[in-house]
mmCIF file of C-alpha atoms in Angstrom:
data_model
loop_
_atom_site.group_PDB
_atom_site.id
_atom_site.type_symbol
_atom_site.label_atom_id
_atom_site.label_comp_id
_atom_site.label_asym_id
_atom_site.label_seq_id
_atom_site.Cartn_x
_atom_site.Cartn_y
_atom_site.Cartn_z
ATOM 1 C CA ALA A 1 31.802 103.271 -4.315
ATOM 2 C CA GLN A 2 33.348 99.886 -3.688
ATOM 3 C CA LYS A 3 31.976 98.019 -0.719
ATOM 4 C CA VAL A 4 32.354 94.525 0.710
ATOM 5 C CA THR A 5 29.945 93.046 3.231
ATOM 6 C CA GLN A 6 30.641 89.980 5.317
ATOM 7 C CA ALA A 7 27.518 89.651 7.405
ATOM 8 C CA GLN A 8 28.731 86.688 9.451
ATOM 9 C CA THR A 9 30.836 88.014 12.303
ATOM 10 C CA GLU A 10 31.692 84.667 13.835
ATOM 11 C CA ILE A 11 31.017 81.032 12.967
ATOM 12 C CA SER A 12 31.744 78.033 15.163
ATOM 13 C CA VAL A 13 31.778 74.491 13.841
ATOM 14 C CA VAL A 14 33.004 71.111 14.934
ATOM 15 C CA GLU A 15 35.804 69.464 12.993
ATOM 16 C CA LYS A 16 34.756 67.746 9.744
ATOM 17 C CA GLU A 17 31.719 69.959 9.290
ATOM 18 C CA ASP A 18 31.400 71.934 6.064
ATOM 19 C CA VAL A 19 31.185 75.698 6.441
ATOM 20 C CA THR A 20 30.371 78.524 4.015
ATOM 21 C CA LEU A 21 31.545 82.075 4.471
ATOM 22 C CA ASP A 22 29.475 84.708 2.701
ATOM 23 C CA CYS A 23 30.723 87.771 0.840
ATOM 24 C CA VAL A 24 28.567 90.337 -0.926
ATOM 25 C CA TYR A 25 30.125 93.190 -2.831
ATOM 26 C CA GLU A 26 29.172 96.445 -4.538
ATOM 27 C CA THR A 27 31.056 97.916 -7.448
ATOM 28 C CA ARG A 28 30.380 100.146 -10.430
ATOM 29 C CA ASP A 29 33.250 98.611 -12.364
ATOM 30 C CA THR A 30 32.341 96.356 -15.266
ATOM 31 C CA THR A 31 35.439 94.243 -14.782
ATOM 32 C CA TYR A 32 37.040 93.625 -11.442
ATOM 33 C CA TYR A 33 38.817 91.145 -9.251
ATOM 34 C CA LEU A 34 37.729 89.644 -5.962
ATOM 35 C CA PHE A 35 39.992 88.196 -3.299
ATOM 36 C CA TRP A 36 39.875 86.033 -0.207
ATOM 37 C CA TYR A 37 42.529 86.231 2.499
ATOM 38 C CA LYS A 38 42.999 84.217 5.672
ATOM 39 C CA GLN A 39 44.345 85.761 8.879
ATOM 40 C CA PRO A 40 45.435 83.138 11.435
ATOM 41 C CA PRO A 41 46.131 84.150 15.037
ATOM 42 C CA SER A 42 49.709 85.032 14.063
ATOM 43 C CA GLY A 43 48.312 88.069 12.222
ATOM 44 C CA GLU A 44 49.700 87.619 8.732
ATOM 45 C CA LEU A 45 47.194 87.897 5.894
ATOM 46 C CA VAL A 46 47.511 84.838 3.682
ATOM 47 C CA PHE A 47 46.339 85.130 0.078
ATOM 48 C CA LEU A 48 43.870 82.386 -0.853
ATOM 49 C CA ILE A 49 42.360 83.241 -4.222
ATOM 50 C CA ARG A 50 41.892 85.941 -6.850
ATOM 51 C CA ARG A 51 38.894 85.722 -9.159
ATOM 52 C CA ASN A 52 38.276 87.777 -12.302
ATOM 53 C CA SER A 53 34.720 88.957 -12.860
ATOM 54 C CA PHE A 54 34.824 87.454 -16.353
ATOM 55 C CA ASP A 55 35.114 83.982 -14.917
ATOM 56 C CA GLU A 56 32.029 82.769 -13.094
ATOM 57 C CA GLN A 57 33.071 79.154 -12.905
ATOM 58 C CA ASN A 58 33.365 77.743 -9.433
ATOM 59 C CA GLU A 59 36.881 77.033 -8.293
ATOM 60 C CA ILE A 60 38.032 74.178 -6.108
ATOM 61 C CA SER A 61 41.375 73.828 -4.403
ATOM 62 C CA GLY A 62 41.577 70.848 -2.114
ATOM 63 C CA ARG A 63 39.057 71.354 0.688
ATOM 64 C CA TYR A 64 38.415 74.956 -0.405
ATOM 65 C CA SER A 65 35.876 76.006 -3.015
ATOM 66 C CA TRP A 66 34.550 79.340 -4.155
ATOM 67 C CA ASN A 67 31.189 80.191 -5.669
ATOM 68 C CA PHE A 68 31.109 83.423 -7.652
ATOM 69 C CA GLN A 69 27.697 84.702 -8.740
ATOM 70 C CA LYS A 70 27.725 88.014 -10.553
ATOM 71 C CA SER A 71 23.920 88.159 -10.640
ATOM 72 C CA THR A 72 23.771 88.370 -6.844
ATOM 73 C CA SER A 73 27.153 90.102 -6.379
ATOM 74 C CA SER A 74 28.340 87.308 -4.151
ATOM 75 C CA PHE A 75 31.632 85.470 -3.812
ATOM 76 C CA ASN A 76 31.166 82.779 -1.199
ATOM 77 C CA PHE A 77 33.848 80.524 0.229
ATOM 78 C CA THR A 78 33.235 76.968 1.388
ATOM 79 C CA ILE A 79 35.557 74.816 3.474
ATOM 80 C CA THR A 80 34.735 71.120 3.252
ATOM 81 C CA ALA A 81 35.535 68.838 6.174
ATOM 82 C CA SER A 82 36.853 71.682 8.299
ATOM 83 C CA GLN A 83 39.927 71.206 10.473
ATOM 84 C CA VAL A 84 41.168 72.950 13.598
ATOM 85 C CA VAL A 85 43.921 74.583 11.515
ATOM 86 C CA ASP A 86 41.217 76.383 9.531
ATOM 87 C CA SER A 87 40.467 78.512 12.596
ATOM 88 C CA ALA A 88 41.191 82.079 11.521
ATOM 89 C CA VAL A 89 39.579 85.301 10.390
ATOM 90 C CA TYR A 90 38.701 85.281 6.715
ATOM 91 C CA PHE A 91 38.491 88.458 4.673
ATOM 92 C CA CYS A 92 36.885 89.084 1.319
ATOM 93 C CA ALA A 93 38.359 92.028 -0.605
ATOM 94 C CA LEU A 94 37.690 94.131 -3.688
ATOM 95 C CA PRO A 95 40.222 96.472 -5.307
ATOM 96 C CA ASN A 96 39.453 100.170 -5.537
ATOM 97 C CA THR A 97 41.998 101.159 -8.169
ATOM 98 C CA ASP A 98 45.241 100.428 -6.323
ATOM 99 C CA LYS A 99 44.073 99.653 -2.813
ATOM 100 C CA LEU A 100 42.073 96.773 -1.415
ATOM 101 C CA ILE A 101 38.721 97.344 0.252
ATOM 102 C CA PHE A 102 38.203 94.657 2.836
ATOM 103 C CA GLY A 103 35.085 93.324 4.433
ATOM 104 C CA THR A 104 34.939 93.237 8.209
ATOM 105 C CA GLY A 105 35.963 89.599 8.232
ATOM 106 C CA THR A 106 34.396 86.391 9.508
ATOM 107 C CA ARG A 107 36.016 84.682 12.477
ATOM 108 C CA LEU A 108 35.858 80.911 12.026
ATOM 109 C CA GLN A 109 36.421 78.690 15.026
ATOM 110 C CA VAL A 110 36.750 74.985 14.403
ATOM 111 C CA PHE A 111 36.530 72.850 17.520
ATOM 112 C CA PRO A 112 37.960 69.337 17.762
ATOM 113 C CA GLU B 1 61.133 82.545 -2.592
ATOM 114 C CA ALA B 2 61.115 84.754 0.490
ATOM 115 C CA GLY B 3 57.875 86.468 1.338
ATOM 116 C CA VAL B 4 57.264 89.992 2.535
ATOM 117 C CA THR B 5 59.210 90.714 5.702
ATOM 118 C CA GLN B 6 58.517 93.350 8.318
ATOM 119 C CA SER B 7 60.444 94.638 11.312
ATOM 120 C CA PRO B 8 60.171 94.931 14.169
ATOM 121 C CA THR B 9 57.575 92.359 15.158
ATOM 122 C CA HIS B 10 56.505 94.392 18.143
ATOM 123 C CA LEU B 11 57.072 98.024 19.009
ATOM 124 C CA ILE B 12 56.155 99.781 22.216
ATOM 125 C CA LYS B 13 56.195 103.568 22.347
ATOM 126 C CA THR B 14 54.753 106.309 24.490
ATOM 127 C CA ARG B 15 52.471 109.124 23.421
ATOM 128 C CA GLY B 16 54.223 111.847 21.469
ATOM 129 C CA GLN B 17 57.106 109.651 20.345
ATOM 130 C CA GLN B 18 57.875 108.641 16.767
ATOM 131 C CA ALA B 19 57.702 105.107 15.387
ATOM 132 C CA THR B 20 59.467 103.688 12.343
ATOM 133 C CA LEU B 21 58.282 100.457 10.765
ATOM 134 C CA ARG B 22 60.107 98.676 7.966
ATOM 135 C CA CYS B 23 59.054 96.424 5.124
ATOM 136 C CA SER B 24 60.921 94.421 2.496
ATOM 137 C CA PRO B 25 58.832 93.317 -0.486
ATOM 138 C CA ILE B 26 58.977 90.048 -2.365
ATOM 139 C CA SER B 27 61.846 90.047 -4.834
ATOM 140 C CA GLY B 28 60.698 91.557 -8.140
ATOM 141 C CA HIS B 29 57.776 93.466 -6.636
ATOM 142 C CA THR B 30 57.913 97.222 -7.063
ATOM 143 C CA SER B 31 54.726 98.229 -5.259
ATOM 144 C CA VAL B 32 54.461 98.412 -1.475
ATOM 145 C CA TYR B 33 51.273 99.077 0.460
ATOM 146 C CA TRP B 34 50.689 99.842 4.117
ATOM 147 C CA TYR B 35 47.482 98.997 5.961
ATOM 148 C CA GLN B 36 46.400 99.613 9.529
ATOM 149 C CA GLN B 37 44.347 97.066 11.427
ATOM 150 C CA ALA B 38 43.113 98.673 14.602
ATOM 151 C CA LEU B 39 40.742 96.956 16.999
ATOM 152 C CA GLY B 40 37.185 97.556 15.895
ATOM 153 C CA LEU B 41 38.168 99.481 12.756
ATOM 154 C CA GLY B 42 39.069 96.700 10.376
ATOM 155 C CA LEU B 43 41.740 96.834 7.702
ATOM 156 C CA GLN B 44 42.288 100.338 6.387
ATOM 157 C CA PHE B 45 44.535 101.417 3.539
ATOM 158 C CA LEU B 46 47.288 103.815 4.567
ATOM 159 C CA LEU B 47 49.803 104.333 1.763
ATOM 160 C CA TRP B 48 50.902 102.990 -1.600
ATOM 161 C CA TYR B 49 54.422 103.349 -2.981
ATOM 162 C CA ASP B 50 55.546 102.344 -6.426
ATOM 163 C CA GLU B 51 58.917 102.887 -8.082
ATOM 164 C CA GLY B 52 60.002 105.130 -5.218
ATOM 165 C CA GLU B 53 57.013 107.455 -5.366
ATOM 166 C CA GLU B 54 53.993 107.835 -3.110
ATOM 167 C CA ARG B 55 51.062 107.030 -5.418
ATOM 168 C CA ASN B 56 48.123 107.190 -3.058
ATOM 169 C CA ARG B 57 47.285 107.616 0.591
ATOM 170 C CA GLY B 58 44.258 106.768 2.651
ATOM 171 C CA ASN B 59 42.302 108.965 5.014
ATOM 172 C CA PHE B 60 45.051 109.394 7.609
ATOM 173 C CA PRO B 61 46.645 112.559 9.005
ATOM 174 C CA PRO B 62 50.007 113.806 7.655
ATOM 175 C CA ARG B 63 51.845 112.496 10.696
ATOM 176 C CA PHE B 64 51.633 109.140 8.937
ATOM 177 C CA SER B 65 54.285 109.220 6.243
ATOM 178 C CA GLY B 66 56.778 106.973 4.608
ATOM 179 C CA ARG B 67 59.116 106.379 1.774
ATOM 180 C CA GLN B 68 60.306 103.727 -0.615
ATOM 181 C CA PHE B 69 63.976 103.113 -1.183
ATOM 182 C CA PRO B 70 65.755 102.272 -4.478
ATOM 183 C CA ASN B 71 65.702 98.571 -3.513
ATOM 184 C CA TYR B 72 61.886 98.879 -3.160
ATOM 185 C CA SER B 73 61.894 98.363 0.586
ATOM 186 C CA SER B 74 59.762 100.809 2.495
ATOM 187 C CA GLU B 75 59.532 102.620 5.777
ATOM 188 C CA LEU B 76 56.417 103.871 7.543
ATOM 189 C CA ASN B 77 56.878 106.707 10.007
ATOM 190 C CA VAL B 78 54.289 107.735 12.528
ATOM 191 C CA ASN B 79 55.025 111.005 14.303
ATOM 192 C CA ALA B 80 53.486 112.395 17.490
ATOM 193 C CA LEU B 81 52.061 109.017 18.436
ATOM 194 C CA GLU B 82 48.583 108.895 19.894
ATOM 195 C CA LEU B 83 46.978 106.103 21.883
ATOM 196 C CA GLU B 84 44.642 105.291 18.985
ATOM 197 C CA ASP B 85 47.637 104.552 16.744
ATOM 198 C CA SER B 86 47.963 101.242 18.581
ATOM 199 C CA ALA B 87 47.314 98.649 15.889
ATOM 200 C CA LEU B 88 48.741 95.942 13.696
ATOM 201 C CA TYR B 89 50.462 97.525 10.699
ATOM 202 C CA LEU B 90 50.548 95.279 7.668
ATOM 203 C CA CYS B 91 52.747 95.737 4.658
ATOM 204 C CA ALA B 92 51.948 94.172 1.295
ATOM 205 C CA SER B 93 53.760 94.037 -2.018
ATOM 206 C CA SER B 94 52.806 93.349 -5.619
ATOM 207 C CA TYR B 95 54.291 93.488 -9.107
ATOM 208 C CA SER B 96 52.200 96.532 -9.920
ATOM 209 C CA GLY B 97 49.309 98.552 -8.634
ATOM 210 C CA ALA B 98 46.810 96.185 -10.181
ATOM 211 C CA ASP B 99 48.281 92.870 -9.141
ATOM 212 C CA THR B 100 47.648 90.545 -6.214
ATOM 213 C CA GLN B 101 48.956 91.918 -2.942
ATOM 214 C CA TYR B 102 50.953 89.602 -0.693
ATOM 215 C CA PHE B 103 51.182 90.506 2.961
ATOM 216 C CA GLY B 104 53.893 90.373 5.570
ATOM 217 C CA PRO B 105 53.500 89.225 9.176
ATOM 218 C CA GLY B 106 52.861 92.737 10.461
ATOM 219 C CA THR B 107 54.256 94.995 13.152
ATOM 220 C CA ARG B 108 52.197 95.339 16.279
ATOM 221 C CA LEU B 109 52.549 98.899 17.577
ATOM 222 C CA THR B 110 51.478 99.645 21.117
ATOM 223 C CA VAL B 111 51.294 103.247 22.279
ATOM 224 C CA LEU B 112 51.237 103.749 26.037
#
């Protein structure tokens, strides 16, 4: 069965620190996608990235970067030089046919 | 391009009443998903509609139902409301069942 584990419940950092959010997944599929979403206090889930299991290259988008390692079933997310606006709950997700299976989320608090 | 919209933003009902939540997908998207985010229970898949048909439902009782209209908008109905139905209900849309899901701002349902 599909499963996503986000072991870090809450992380607190001071602005400008780098922070890495961990995601470990389980799947029997040979090809699959992985997702990260951000949920700010307003509640809306904001799509951040979709990664295909074929592509293990790291991806960088501005201050965000993702490290996908199939060998360890991990898809970690790093925010460089964190800002207060990064404060949110971050979810890693894995599709199970049509629906998304979400991890329990990591609450990130960035203090000024 | 307009994102996924949901109405109402907040809904307060009493036990035993019925609630109706509405969702309009991104233009061009034919699939609509409903998720429940209850305190302590994480994000759980409720229903998936595509091309007007219910394609899949999560582990929820039959009093959770819905429909998708010809314009692809969707309605979620919750009958015989119980206190534990209090949650944030998130709607998402995608081009198809296998594509990236984009979420709306949610409807916060409170059952008193």
